N, CA, C and O atoms as CSV, one atom per row, in Angstrom:
chain,resi,resn,atom,element,x,y,z
A,1,MET,N,N,0.434,-1.635,-0.068
A,1,MET,CA,C,-0.075,-0.051,-0.176
A,1,MET,C,C,0.921,1.166,-0.050
A,1,MET,O,O,1.943,1.172,0.636
A,2,LYS,N,N,0.418,2.252,-0.878
A,2,LYS,CA,C,1.361,3.698,-0.695
A,2,LYS,C,C,1.057,4.434,0.468
A,2,LYS,O,O,-0.063,4.704,0.902
A,3,THR,N,N,2.300,4.771,0.993
A,3,THR,CA,C,2.214,5.529,2.340
A,3,THR,C,C,1.082,6.881,2.084
A,3,THR,O,O,0.593,7.026,0.963
A,4,LYS,N,N,0.814,7.601,2.944
A,4,LYS,CA,C,0.450,9.084,2.638
A,4,LYS,C,C,1.156,10.035,1.984
A,4,LYS,O,O,0.730,10.975,1.312
A,5,ASP,N,N,2.358,9.693,2.252
A,5,ASP,CA,C,3.534,10.537,1.689
A,5,ASP,C,C,3.752,10.349,0.246
A,5,ASP,O,O,4.430,11.150,-0.396
A,6,GLU,N,N,3.130,9.185,-0.351
A,6,GLU,CA,C,3.283,8.571,-1.858
A,6,GLU,C,C,2.051,9.224,-2.456
A,6,GLU,O,O,2.122,9.562,-3.637
A,7,LEU,N,N,0.858,9.457,-1.738
A,7,LEU,CA,C,-0.102,9.869,-2.172
A,7,LEU,C,C,-0.753,11.138,-2.794
A,7,LEU,O,O,-0.657,11.975,-1.897
A,8,LEU,N,N,-1.120,11.486,-3.436
A,8,LEU,CA,C,-1.436,13.005,-4.239
A,8,LEU,C,C,-2.162,13.867,-3.493
A,8,LEU,O,O,-3.024,13.263,-2.855
A,9,ALA,N,N,-2.164,15.064,-3.311
A,9,ALA,CA,C,-2.938,15.812,-2.490
A,9,ALA,C,C,-4.229,16.047,-2.571
A,9,ALA,O,O,-4.880,16.388,-1.584
A,10,CYS,N,N,-4.760,15.886,-3.789
A,10,CYS,CA,C,-6.034,15.920,-4.239
A,10,CYS,C,C,-6.821,14.281,-4.281
A,10,CYS,O,O,-6.287,13.292,-4.782
A,11,PRO,N,N,-7.761,14.295,-3.834
A,11,PRO,CA,C,-8.520,13.109,-3.420
A,11,PRO,C,C,-8.648,12.376,-4.968
A,11,PRO,O,O,-8.101,11.355,-5.386
A,12,VAL,N,N,-9.524,13.245,-5.592
A,12,VAL,CA,C,-9.478,12.508,-7.409
A,12,VAL,C,C,-8.443,12.263,-8.072
A,12,VAL,O,O,-8.459,11.531,-9.062
A,13,ALA,N,N,-7.251,12.921,-7.560
A,13,ALA,CA,C,-5.976,12.674,-8.154
A,13,ALA,C,C,-5.439,11.266,-7.806
A,13,ALA,O,O,-4.804,10.489,-8.519
A,14,THR,N,N,-5.907,11.125,-6.375
A,14,THR,CA,C,-5.114,9.518,-5.655
A,14,THR,C,C,-6.068,8.689,-6.020
A,14,THR,O,O,-5.715,7.513,-6.105
A,15,THR,N,N,-7.581,9.024,-6.353
A,15,THR,CA,C,-8.071,7.941,-6.978
A,15,THR,C,C,-7.436,7.460,-8.279
A,15,THR,O,O,-7.006,6.311,-8.381
A,16,VAL,N,N,-7.379,8.350,-9.276
A,16,VAL,CA,C,-6.947,7.906,-10.493
A,16,VAL,C,C,-5.600,7.479,-10.614
A,16,VAL,O,O,-5.207,6.775,-11.544
A,17,GLN,N,N,-4.763,7.964,-9.531
A,17,GLN,CA,C,-3.289,7.139,-9.228
A,17,GLN,C,C,-3.746,6.000,-9.277
A,17,GLN,O,O,-3.388,5.464,-10.326
A,18,LEU,N,N,-4.654,5.051,-8.371
A,18,LEU,CA,C,-4.826,4.074,-8.114
A,18,LEU,C,C,-5.483,3.176,-9.090
A,18,LEU,O,O,-5.103,2.014,-9.236
A,19,ILE,N,N,-6.356,3.636,-9.689
A,19,ILE,CA,C,-7.520,2.850,-10.673
A,19,ILE,C,C,-7.413,3.347,-12.045
A,19,ILE,O,O,-8.018,2.796,-12.965
A,20,GLY,N,N,-6.696,4.327,-12.207
A,20,GLY,CA,C,-7.211,5.398,-13.633
A,20,GLY,C,C,-6.636,4.822,-15.034
A,20,GLY,O,O,-6.889,5.498,-16.031
A,21,SER,N,N,-5.768,3.453,-15.222
A,21,SER,CA,C,-5.674,3.130,-16.280
A,21,SER,C,C,-6.681,2.363,-16.693
A,21,SER,O,O,-7.550,1.760,-16.064
A,22,LYS,N,N,-6.427,2.475,-17.970
A,22,LYS,CA,C,-7.685,1.675,-18.855
A,22,LYS,C,C,-8.164,0.143,-18.058
A,22,LYS,O,O,-9.054,-0.446,-17.446
A,23,TRP,N,N,-6.622,0.062,-18.696
A,23,TRP,CA,C,-6.704,-1.795,-17.965
A,23,TRP,C,C,-7.007,-2.061,-16.402
A,23,TRP,O,O,-7.524,-3.130,-16.081
A,24,LYS,N,N,-6.736,-1.244,-15.582
A,24,LYS,CA,C,-7.117,-1.375,-14.205
A,24,LYS,C,C,-8.850,-1.110,-13.804
A,24,LYS,O,O,-9.510,-1.637,-12.908
A,25,LEU,N,N,-9.152,-0.370,-14.557
A,25,LEU,CA,C,-10.883,-0.200,-14.527
A,25,LEU,C,C,-11.131,-1.411,-14.899
A,25,LEU,O,O,-11.509,-2.159,-13.997
A,26,LEU,N,N,-10.997,-2.055,-16.433
A,26,LEU,CA,C,-11.855,-3.249,-16.800
A,26,LEU,C,C,-11.466,-4.384,-15.875
A,26,LEU,O,O,-12.369,-5.208,-15.731
A,27,ILE,N,N,-10.226,-4.660,-15.143
A,27,ILE,CA,C,-9.774,-5.435,-14.228
A,27,ILE,C,C,-10.691,-5.539,-13.365
A,27,ILE,O,O,-11.301,-6.571,-13.087
A,28,LEU,N,N,-10.879,-4.152,-12.755
A,28,LEU,CA,C,-11.952,-3.965,-11.868
A,28,LEU,C,C,-13.157,-4.352,-12.050
A,28,LEU,O,O,-13.926,-4.954,-11.301
A,29,ARG,N,N,-13.274,-3.964,-13.103
A,29,ARG,CA,C,-15.118,-4.765,-13.733
A,29,ARG,C,C,-15.010,-5.818,-13.569
A,29,ARG,O,O,-15.557,-6.016,-12.484
A,30,ASN,N,N,-14.552,-6.946,-14.028
A,30,ASN,CA,C,-14.323,-8.164,-13.767
A,30,ASN,C,C,-14.343,-8.691,-12.534
A,30,ASN,O,O,-15.150,-9.574,-12.245
A,31,LEU,N,N,-13.226,-8.085,-11.438
A,31,LEU,CA,C,-13.654,-8.680,-10.459
A,31,LEU,C,C,-14.558,-8.641,-9.328
A,31,LEU,O,O,-14.672,-9.273,-8.277
A,32,MET,N,N,-15.433,-7.257,-10.151
A,32,MET,CA,C,-16.510,-7.010,-9.196
A,32,MET,C,C,-17.913,-8.077,-9.559
A,32,MET,O,O,-18.973,-7.966,-8.944
A,33,GLN,N,N,-17.715,-8.976,-10.526
A,33,GLN,CA,C,-18.446,-10.311,-10.819
A,33,GLN,C,C,-18.301,-11.413,-9.872
A,33,GLN,O,O,-19.122,-11.797,-9.039
A,34,ARG,N,N,-16.972,-11.926,-10.157
A,34,ARG,CA,C,-16.304,-13.270,-9.211
A,34,ARG,C,C,-14.859,-12.755,-9.183
A,34,ARG,O,O,-14.217,-11.839,-9.696
A,35,PRO,N,N,-14.647,-13.808,-8.314
A,35,PRO,CA,C,-12.841,-14.054,-8.496
A,35,PRO,C,C,-12.243,-14.796,-9.945
A,35,PRO,O,O,-12.937,-15.696,-10.418
A,36,TRP,N,N,-11.056,-14.451,-10.595
A,36,TRP,CA,C,-10.847,-14.555,-11.876
A,36,TRP,C,C,-9.542,-15.175,-11.633
A,36,TRP,O,O,-8.770,-14.733,-10.783
A,37,ARG,N,N,-9.245,-16.347,-12.479
A,37,ARG,CA,C,-7.697,-16.846,-12.758
A,37,ARG,C,C,-7.033,-16.060,-13.810
A,37,ARG,O,O,-7.695,-15.623,-14.751
A,38,PHE,N,N,-5.805,-15.858,-13.715
A,38,PHE,CA,C,-4.842,-15.154,-14.777
A,38,PHE,C,C,-5.553,-15.320,-16.125
A,38,PHE,O,O,-6.406,-14.527,-16.522
A,39,ASN,N,N,-5.244,-16.148,-16.643
A,39,ASN,CA,C,-5.743,-16.873,-17.932
A,39,ASN,C,C,-7.032,-16.280,-18.474
A,39,ASN,O,O,-7.226,-15.748,-19.567
A,40,GLU,N,N,-7.880,-16.491,-17.456
A,40,GLU,CA,C,-9.402,-16.087,-17.607
A,40,GLU,C,C,-9.318,-14.415,-17.859
A,40,GLU,O,O,-9.847,-13.882,-18.835
A,41,LEU,N,N,-8.660,-13.765,-16.951
A,41,LEU,CA,C,-9.107,-12.192,-17.292
A,41,LEU,C,C,-8.040,-11.883,-18.688
A,41,LEU,O,O,-8.415,-10.963,-19.416
A,42,ARG,N,N,-7.092,-12.412,-18.976
A,42,ARG,CA,C,-6.066,-12.609,-20.381
A,42,ARG,C,C,-7.079,-12.395,-21.368
A,42,ARG,O,O,-7.181,-11.389,-22.071
A,43,LYS,N,N,-7.948,-13.569,-21.380
A,43,LYS,CA,C,-8.840,-13.926,-22.167
A,43,LYS,C,C,-10.096,-12.717,-22.595
A,43,LYS,O,O,-10.526,-12.399,-23.704
A,44,ASP,N,N,-10.414,-12.279,-21.372
A,44,ASP,CA,C,-11.419,-11.673,-21.411
A,44,ASP,C,C,-11.549,-10.219,-21.823
A,44,ASP,O,O,-12.555,-9.640,-22.234
A,45,LEU,N,N,-10.259,-9.723,-21.618
A,45,LEU,CA,C,-9.534,-8.573,-21.643
A,45,LEU,C,C,-8.974,-8.277,-23.385
A,45,LEU,O,O,-7.793,-8.248,-23.733
A,46,GLU,N,N,-9.672,-8.164,-23.909
A,46,GLU,CA,C,-9.232,-8.571,-25.260
A,46,GLU,C,C,-8.309,-7.249,-25.649
A,46,GLU,O,O,-8.827,-6.132,-25.671
A,47,GLY,N,N,-6.930,-7.448,-25.949
A,47,GLY,CA,C,-6.040,-6.374,-26.702
A,47,GLY,C,C,-4.966,-6.437,-25.248
A,47,GLY,O,O,-3.904,-5.828,-25.369
A,48,ILE,N,N,-5.208,-7.089,-24.029
A,48,ILE,CA,C,-4.017,-6.813,-22.954
A,48,ILE,C,C,-3.033,-7.665,-22.938
A,48,ILE,O,O,-3.374,-8.799,-22.604
A,49,SER,N,N,-1.833,-7.505,-23.202
A,49,SER,CA,C,-0.630,-8.336,-22.802
A,49,SER,C,C,-0.473,-8.529,-21.456
A,49,SER,O,O,-0.917,-7.880,-20.509
A,50,GLN,N,N,0.574,-10.012,-21.514
A,50,GLN,CA,C,0.792,-10.711,-20.423
A,50,GLN,C,C,1.158,-9.882,-19.546
A,50,GLN,O,O,0.557,-9.794,-18.475
A,51,LYS,N,N,2.321,-9.049,-19.882
A,51,LYS,CA,C,3.133,-7.951,-18.938
A,51,LYS,C,C,2.155,-7.091,-18.311
A,51,LYS,O,O,2.193,-6.870,-17.101
A,52,VAL,N,N,1.359,-6.641,-19.008
A,52,VAL,CA,C,0.407,-5.228,-18.678
A,52,VAL,C,C,-0.463,-5.891,-17.611
A,52,VAL,O,O,-0.699,-5.362,-16.525
A,53,LEU,N,N,-0.879,-6.972,-17.956
A,53,LEU,CA,C,-2.011,-7.547,-16.863
A,53,LEU,C,C,-1.054,-8.113,-15.457
A,53,LEU,O,O,-1.417,-7.903,-14.300
A,54,THR,N,N,-0.098,-8.673,-15.735
A,54,THR,CA,C,0.647,-8.742,-14.535
A,54,THR,C,C,1.088,-7.584,-13.628
A,54,THR,O,O,0.662,-7.475,-12.478
A,55,ASP,N,N,1.904,-6.773,-14.150
A,55,ASP,CA,C,2.096,-5.262,-13.885
A,55,ASP,C,C,0.783,-4.640,-13.026
A,55,ASP,O,O,0.869,-4.314,-11.842
A,56,SER,N,N,-0.586,-4.523,-13.925
A,56,SER,CA,C,-1.522,-4.243,-12.935
A,56,SER,C,C,-1.910,-4.799,-12.061
A,56,SER,O,O,-2.206,-4.164,-11.048
A,57,LEU,N,N,-2.053,-6.115,-12.103
A,57,LEU,CA,C,-2.333,-7.067,-11.003
A,57,LEU,C,C,-1.499,-6.708,-9.671
A,57,LEU,O,O,-1.880,-6.398,-8.542
A,58,ARG,N,N,-0.282,-6.860,-10.201
A,58,ARG,CA,C,0.338,-6.449,-9.004
A,58,ARG,C,C,0.275,-5.425,-8.312
A,58,ARG,O,O,0.295,-5.429,-7.081
A,59,SER,N,N,0.190,-4.383,-9.059
A,59,SER,CA,C,0.254,-2.806,-8.569
A,59,SER,C,C,-1.061,-2.804,-8.026
A,59,SER,O,O,-1.118,-1.734,-7.420
A,60,MET,N,N,-2.263,-3.450,-7.881
A,60,MET,CA,C,-3.547,-3.483,-7.325
A,60,MET,C,C,-3.331,-4.223,-6.058
A,60,MET,O,O,-3.911,-4.124,-4.977
A,61,GLN,N,N,-2.394,-4.961,-6.432
A,61,GLN,CA,C,-2.370,-6.104,-4.958
A,61,GLN,C,C,-1.549,-5.299,-4.071
A,61,GLN,O,O,-1.829,-5.346,-2.873
A,62,GLU,N,N,-0.350,-4.392,-4.547
A,62,GLU,CA,C,0.253,-3.796,-3.535
A,62,GLU,C,C,-0.461,-2.381,-3.232
A,62,GLU,O,O,0.056,-1.654,-2.383
A,63,ASP,N,N,-1.331,-2.073,-3.727
A,63,ASP,CA,C,-2.065,-0.942,-3.329
A,63,ASP,C,C,-3.495,-1.580,-2.458
A,63,ASP,O,O,-4.353,-0.795,-2.057
A,64,GLY,N,N,-3.572,-2.522,-2.318
A,64,GLY,CA,C,-4.583,-3.573,-0.952
A,64,GLY,C,C,-6.076,-3.641,-1.864
A,64,GLY,O,O,-7.121,-3.983,-1.309
A,65,ILE,N,N,-6.035,-3.354,-2.999
A,65,ILE,CA,C,-7.516,-3.406,-3.960
A,65,ILE,C,C,-7.791,-4.936,-4.431
A,65,ILE,O,O,-8.919,-5.349,-4.700
A,66,VAL,N,N,-6.771,-5.614,-4.485
A,66,VAL,CA,C,-6.784,-7.087,-5.100
A,66,VAL,C,C,-6.229,-7.996,-4.158
A,66,VAL,O,O,-5.189,-7.671,-3.587
A,67,THR,N,N,-6.804,-9.155,-3.897
A,67,THR,CA,C,-6.043,-10.344,-3.341
A,67,THR,C,C,-5.492,-11.181,-4.433
A,67,THR,O,O,-5.915,-11.090,-5.586
A,68,ARG,N,N,-4.883,-11.708,-4.203
A,68,ARG,CA,C,-4.369,-13.303,-5.012
A,68,ARG,C,C,-4.132,-14.176,-3.966
A,68,ARG,O,O,-3.523,-13.897,-2.933
A,69,THR,N,N,-4.659,-15.306,-4.276
A,69,THR,CA,C,-4.597,-16.818,-3.492
A,69,THR,C,C,-4.053,-17.863,-4.309
A,69,THR,O,O,-4.489,-18.037,-5.447
A,70,VAL,N,N,-3.209,-18.520,-3.869
A,70,VAL,CA,C,-2.483,-19.671,-4.344
A,70,VAL,C,C,-3.175,-20.687,-3.610
A,70,VAL,O,O,-3.456,-20.615,-2.414
A,71,TYR,N,N,-3.463,-21.729,-4.456
A,71,TYR,CA,C,-4.195,-22.990,-4.044
A,71,TYR,C,C,-2.989,-23.786,-3.863
A,71,TYR,O,O,-2.089,-23.617,-4.685
A,72,PRO,N,N,-2.793,-24.776,-2.755
A,72,PRO,CA,C,-1.666,-25.836,-3.212
A,72,PRO,C,C,-2.159,-26.782,-3.649
A,72,PRO,O,O,-2.556,-27.682,-2.910
A,73,GLU,N,N,-2.279,-26.836,-5.106
A,73,GLU,CA,C,-2.565,-28.125,-6.326
A,73,GLU,C,C,-1.520,-28.365,-6.970
A,73,GLU,O,O,-0.427,-27.825,-6.798
A,74,VAL,N,N,-1.734,-29.003,-7.572
A,74,VAL,CA,C,-0.797,-29.401,-9.116
A,74,VAL,C,C,-1.196,-29.697,-10.271
A,74,VAL,O,O,-1.535,-30.834,-10.598
A,75,PRO,N,N,-1.199,-28.549,-11.128
A,75,PRO,CA,C,-0.555,-27.602,-10.998
A,75,PRO,C,C,-1.131,-26.190,-10.172
A,75,PRO,O,O,-2.356,-26.075,-10.126
A,76,PRO,N,N,-0.415,-25.272,-9.615
A,76,PRO,CA,C,-1.088,-24.513,-8.742
A,76,PRO,C,C,-2.214,-23.592,-9.392
A,76,PRO,O,O,-2.243,-23.206,-10.561
A,77,ARG,N,N,-2.983,-23.366,-8.550
A,77,ARG,CA,C,-4.039,-22.098,-9.102
A,77,ARG,C,C,-3.771,-21.234,-8.511
A,77,ARG,O,O,-3.200,-21.212,-7.420
A,78,VAL,N,N,-4.159,-20.347,-9.169
A,78,VAL,CA,C,-4.227,-18.821,-8.664
A,78,VAL,C,C,-5.234,-18.277,-8.908
A,78,VAL,O,O,-5.626,-18.191,-10.072
A,79,GLU,N,N,-6.026,-17.688,-7.715
A,79,GLU,CA,C,-7.252,-16.534,-8.261
A,79,GLU,C,C,-6.944,-15.113,-7.456
A,79,GLU,O,O,-6.431,-14.856,-6.367
A,80,TYR,N,N,-7.531,-14.290,-8.571
A,80,TYR,CA,C,-7.346,-13.036,-8.125
A,80,TYR,C,C,-8.837,-12.408,-7.873
A,80,TYR,O,O,-9.685,-12.518,-8.758
A,81,ALA,N,N,-9.133,-11.746,-6.636
A,81,ALA,CA,C,-10.585,-11.560,-6.131
A,81,ALA,C,C,-10.406,-9.898,-5.727
A,81,ALA,O,O,-9.250,-9.487,-5.623
A,82,LEU,N,N,-11.400,-9.061,-5.528
A,82,LEU,CA,C,-11.238,-7.921,-4.885
A,82,LEU,C,C,-11.281,-8.125,-2.981
A,82,LEU,O,O,-12.027,-8.843,-2.315
A,83,SER,N,N,-10.180,-7.187,-2.525
A,83,SER,CA,C,-10.195,-7.194,-1.350
A,83,SER,C,C,-11.494,-6.336,-0.666
A,83,SER,O,O,-12.451,-5.881,-1.292
A,84,GLU,N,N,-11.286,-6.258,0.599
A,84,GLU,CA,C,-12.501,-5.316,1.191
A,84,GLU,C,C,-12.195,-3.727,0.591
A,84,GLU,O,O,-13.102,-2.993,0.200
A,85,LEU,N,N,-11.082,-3.434,0.596
A,85,LEU,CA,C,-10.593,-2.105,-0.011
A,85,LEU,C,C,-11.490,-2.150,-1.483
A,85,LEU,O,O,-12.441,-1.435,-1.800
A,86,GLY,N,N,-10.956,-3.045,-2.113
A,86,GLY,CA,C,-11.769,-2.936,-3.858
A,86,GLY,C,C,-13.249,-2.962,-3.813
A,86,GLY,O,O,-14.036,-2.387,-4.566
A,87,GLU,N,N,-13.540,-3.892,-2.584
A,87,GLU,CA,C,-15.360,-3.632,-2.583
A,87,GLU,C,C,-15.976,-2.093,-2.433
A,87,GLU,O,O,-16.983,-1.520,-2.849
A,88,SER,N,N,-15.116,-1.822,-1.818
A,88,SER,CA,C,-15.404,-0.285,-1.423
A,88,SER,C,C,-15.731,0.707,-2.532
A,88,SER,O,O,-16.284,1.799,-2.412
A,89,MET,N,N,-15.125,-0.090,-4.011
A,89,MET,CA,C,-15.005,1.056,-5.013
A,89,MET,C,C,-16.503,0.865,-5.910
A,89,MET,O,O,-16.857,1.437,-6.940
A,90,ARG,N,N,-17.166,-0.106,-5.134
A,90,ARG,CA,C,-18.354,-0.725,-5.857
A,90,ARG,C,C,-19.383,0.350,-6.336
A,90,ARG,O,O,-20.032,0.229,-7.375
A,91,PRO,N,N,-19.466,1.359,-5.526
A,91,PRO,CA,C,-20.219,2.543,-5.933
A,91,PRO,C,C,-19.669,3.578,-7.184
A,91,PRO,O,O,-20.332,4.229,-7.991
A,92,ILE,N,N,-18.147,3.460,-7.008
A,92,ILE,CA,C,-17.693,4.489,-7.825
A,92,ILE,C,C,-18.069,3.759,-9.571
A,92,ILE,O,O,-18.545,4.425,-10.490
A,93,MET,N,N,-17.769,2.551,-9.638
A,93,MET,CA,C,-17.834,1.627,-10.480
A,93,MET,C,C,-19.232,1.485,-11.163
A,93,MET,O,O,-19.535,1.286,-12.339
A,94,LYS,N,N,-19.947,1.647,-10.087
A,94,LYS,CA,C,-21.938,1.739,-10.320
A,94,LYS,C,C,-21.970,2.869,-11.328
A,94,LYS,O,O,-22.471,2.819,-12.451
A,95,ALA,N,N,-21.248,4.080,-10.652
A,95,ALA,CA,C,-21.810,5.668,-11.565
A,95,ALA,C,C,-21.216,5.734,-12.760
A,95,ALA,O,O,-21.782,6.237,-13.730
A,96,MET,N,N,-19.885,5.177,-12.810
A,96,MET,CA,C,-19.300,5.264,-13.864
A,96,MET,C,C,-20.074,4.203,-15.125
A,96,MET,O,O,-20.070,4.502,-16.319
A,97,GLU,N,N,-20.531,3.297,-14.722
A,97,GLU,CA,C,-21.679,2.566,-15.672
A,97,GLU,C,C,-22.768,3.095,-15.983
A,97,GLU,O,O,-23.231,3.108,-17.124
A,98,GLN,N,N,-23.416,3.715,-14.726
A,98,GLN,CA,C,-24.968,4.491,-15.193
A,98,GLN,C,C,-24.704,5.835,-15.894
A,98,GLN,O,O,-25.592,6.347,-16.577
A,99,TRP,N,N,-23.362,6.486,-15.721
A,99,TRP,CA,C,-23.054,7.417,-16.473
A,99,TRP,C,C,-22.955,7.086,-18.021
A,99,TRP,O,O,-23.452,7.754,-18.927
A,100,GLY,N,N,-22.148,5.813,-18.153
A,100,GLY,CA,C,-21.968,5.532,-19.432
A,100,GLY,C,C,-23.328,5.246,-20.331
A,100,GLY,O,O,-23.659,5.787,-21.386
A,101,ILE,N,N,-23.923,4.344,-19.664
A,101,ILE,CA,C,-25.353,4.330,-20.294
A,101,ILE,C,C,-26.200,5.532,-20.581
A,101,ILE,O,O,-26.902,5.685,-21.580
A,102,SER,N,N,-26.062,6.291,-19.673
A,102,SER,CA,C,-26.938,7.575,-19.704
A,102,SER,C,C,-26.240,8.311,-21.223
A,102,SER,O,O,-26.891,8.722,-22.183
A,103,TYR,N,N,-24.925,8.311,-21.084
A,103,TYR,CA,C,-24.440,8.683,-22.089
A,103,TYR,C,C,-24.361,8.295,-23.737
A,103,TYR,O,O,-24.096,9.021,-24.695
A,104,LYS,N,N,-24.664,6.996,-23.681
A,104,LYS,CA,C,-24.627,6.037,-24.901
A,104,LYS,C,C,-26.140,6.236,-25.022
A,104,LYS,O,O,-26.371,6.130,-26.227
A,105,GLU,N,N,-27.280,6.471,-24.373
A,105,GLU,CA,C,-28.472,6.758,-24.695
A,105,GLU,C,C,-28.991,8.074,-25.421
A,105,GLU,O,O,-29.811,8.229,-26.326
A,106,GLY,N,N,-28.094,9.099,-24.580
A,106,GLY,CA,C,-28.169,10.382,-25.722
A,106,GLY,C,C,-27.572,10.492,-26.799
A,106,GLY,O,O,-27.717,11.549,-27.413
A,107,ARG,N,N,-26.832,9.579,-27.283
A,107,ARG,CA,C,-25.727,9.631,-28.417
A,107,ARG,C,C,-26.893,9.104,-29.600
A,107,ARG,O,O,-26.732,9.223,-30.815
A,108,GLN,N,N,-27.927,8.581,-29.022
A,108,GLN,CA,C,-28.422,7.824,-30.513
A,108,GLN,C,C,-29.617,8.347,-30.966
A,108,GLN,O,O,-30.118,7.929,-32.010
């Protein structure tokens, strides 16, 4: 997790710093549905590279938004899910969804 000194003064800028990339938002969208395995995410997020997905998930995990669970199986199974902090972003994502629907309806 980032320390207070690493966070920006503006609360909106802080949020953008944590989840503002295109891919992080889409990863969040998927994880709002259920836990996902790495390859499931990569297949569902058309156009994302393995490196960008890995880096995004690591960053979100370090920031406390995503949890990574490794199951002791052969071969190992790894699942990514929202943490409690990640779950607290549901209203943000819902507002973005509603705004997107409204915008698309107004453009027709």
